[in-house]
Amino acid sequence: MPLAVVPPQTAGSLVTARRGAGPRAPLSPAEADVLRIITDARTPVFVTVRDGGRRRYSYWRPLDSATGRGGCYAALPTAACDLLHAAGRITLGEPVTDPARTTYRVRAVRTPAASVRAVRDRAHAA
């Protein structure tokens, strides 16, 4: 059973988002930690969905030469990842399907940056 994918934003919803749809809800410490890992380009994160619907978000933790720890797959808290996905903060890539599971790449949603002109105009107004 695949995860429900958040529909892509349309041009109209992107315009509304840029006009200040309001700030996003604050993240819990667990959600912030998960989002930090997902936004790190050096750490590809994947979600594996088994036939029964069980989901597992995971990434490869590289070996840390200072502590000797790592060099293994690490799971992320499923509840925190599901909340981030439902809130639209992370998206799932194209599915890779085999007989027992479906795997998706997990990426953080990029928020549109304020235009340089808007920042400059606010600075001049002050």
Coordinates of C-alpha atoms in Angstrom, one line a residue:
M1 CA 0.0 0.0 0.0
P2 CA 1.8 3.1 -1.2
L3 CA 1.9 6.4 0.8
A4 CA -0.5 9.1 -0.3
V5 CA 1.7 11.6 -2.2
V6 CA 1.1 15.3 -1.5
P7 CA -0.2 16.9 -4.7
P8 CA 2.2 19.3 -6.4
Q9 CA 1.5 23.0 -5.9
T10 CA -0.2 24.8 -8.8
A11 CA 0.9 28.2 -10.0
G12 CA -2.0 29.8 -8.1
S13 CA -1.1 28.2 -4.8
L14 CA 2.6 29.3 -5.3
V15 CA 1.5 32.9 -5.7
T16 CA -0.7 32.6 -2.6
A17 CA 2.2 31.1 -0.6
R18 CA 4.5 34.0 -1.7
R19 CA 2.0 36.6 -0.6
G20 CA 2.2 35.5 3.0
A21 CA -0.1 32.6 3.6
G22 CA 1.2 32.8 7.2
P23 CA 4.0 31.3 9.1
R24 CA 4.3 27.6 9.4
A25 CA 3.6 25.9 12.7
P26 CA 6.7 25.5 14.9
L27 CA 8.4 22.1 14.8
S28 CA 8.9 19.8 17.8
P29 CA 12.5 19.0 18.7
A30 CA 12.1 15.5 17.0
E31 CA 10.6 17.0 13.9
A32 CA 13.4 19.7 13.7
D33 CA 16.0 17.0 14.1
V34 CA 14.5 14.9 11.3
L35 CA 14.1 17.9 9.0
R36 CA 17.8 18.8 9.7
I37 CA 18.9 15.3 8.5
I38 CA 16.6 15.4 5.4
T39 CA 17.8 18.8 4.3
D40 CA 21.5 17.7 4.5
A41 CA 22.4 17.0 0.8
R42 CA 25.1 14.6 1.9
T43 CA 22.5 12.3 3.6
P44 CA 20.0 10.8 1.2
V45 CA 16.8 9.7 3.1
F46 CA 14.4 7.1 1.8
V47 CA 11.1 5.7 2.9
T48 CA 10.3 2.0 2.3
V49 CA 6.7 1.0 2.3
R50 CA 6.1 -2.7 2.7
D51 CA 3.1 -4.6 1.3
G52 CA 1.3 -4.5 4.6
G53 CA 1.6 -0.7 4.7
R54 CA 4.4 -0.5 7.2
R55 CA 6.7 2.5 6.5
R56 CA 10.3 2.9 7.5
Y57 CA 12.2 6.2 6.9
S58 CA 16.0 5.6 6.9
Y59 CA 19.3 6.9 5.8
W60 CA 22.9 5.8 5.7
R61 CA 24.9 7.0 8.7
P62 CA 28.6 7.3 7.6
L63 CA 31.4 6.1 9.8
D64 CA 32.7 8.7 12.2
S65 CA 36.4 8.2 12.5
A66 CA 36.6 10.1 15.8
T67 CA 34.0 7.9 17.7
G68 CA 34.2 4.8 15.6
R69 CA 30.4 4.8 15.4
G70 CA 28.2 4.7 12.3
G71 CA 28.7 2.8 9.0
C72 CA 25.1 1.6 9.2
Y73 CA 21.5 2.3 8.2
A74 CA 19.7 4.4 10.8
A75 CA 15.9 4.7 11.1
L76 CA 14.1 8.0 11.6
P77 CA 11.0 8.3 13.8
T78 CA 8.1 7.4 11.6
A79 CA 5.6 9.6 13.5
A80 CA 7.7 12.7 13.1
C81 CA 8.3 12.0 9.4
D82 CA 4.6 11.4 8.7
L83 CA 3.8 14.7 10.4
L84 CA 6.3 16.5 8.3
H85 CA 4.9 14.9 5.2
A86 CA 1.3 15.7 6.1
A87 CA 2.4 19.3 6.8
G88 CA 4.0 19.6 3.3
R89 CA 7.5 20.1 4.6
I90 CA 8.9 16.9 2.9
T91 CA 8.0 15.3 -0.4
L92 CA 8.4 11.8 -1.9
G93 CA 10.2 11.2 -5.1
E94 CA 9.4 8.7 -7.9
P95 CA 8.6 5.2 -6.6
V96 CA 11.0 2.3 -7.1
T97 CA 8.9 -0.9 -6.8
D98 CA 9.9 -4.5 -6.2
P99 CA 7.6 -7.4 -5.3
A100 CA 7.7 -6.9 -1.5
R101 CA 8.1 -3.1 -1.1
T102 CA 8.1 0.4 -2.7
T103 CA 10.9 2.9 -2.0
Y104 CA 10.7 6.6 -2.4
R105 CA 13.4 9.3 -2.0
V106 CA 12.5 11.8 0.7
R107 CA 13.4 15.5 0.1
A108 CA 12.7 18.7 2.0
V109 CA 10.3 21.2 0.4
R110 CA 12.1 24.4 -0.5
T111 CA 10.4 27.5 0.6
P112 CA 10.4 30.4 -1.8
A113 CA 12.9 33.1 -0.8
A114 CA 11.8 36.7 -0.5
S115 CA 12.8 38.7 -3.5
V116 CA 15.8 41.0 -3.2
R117 CA 13.7 44.0 -4.2
A118 CA 11.2 43.4 -1.4
V119 CA 14.0 43.2 1.1
R120 CA 15.6 46.4 -0.3
D121 CA 12.2 48.2 -0.3
R122 CA 11.7 47.3 3.4
A123 CA 15.1 48.5 4.3
H124 CA 14.5 51.9 2.6
A125 CA 11.1 52.3 4.3
A126 CA 12.6 52.0 7.8

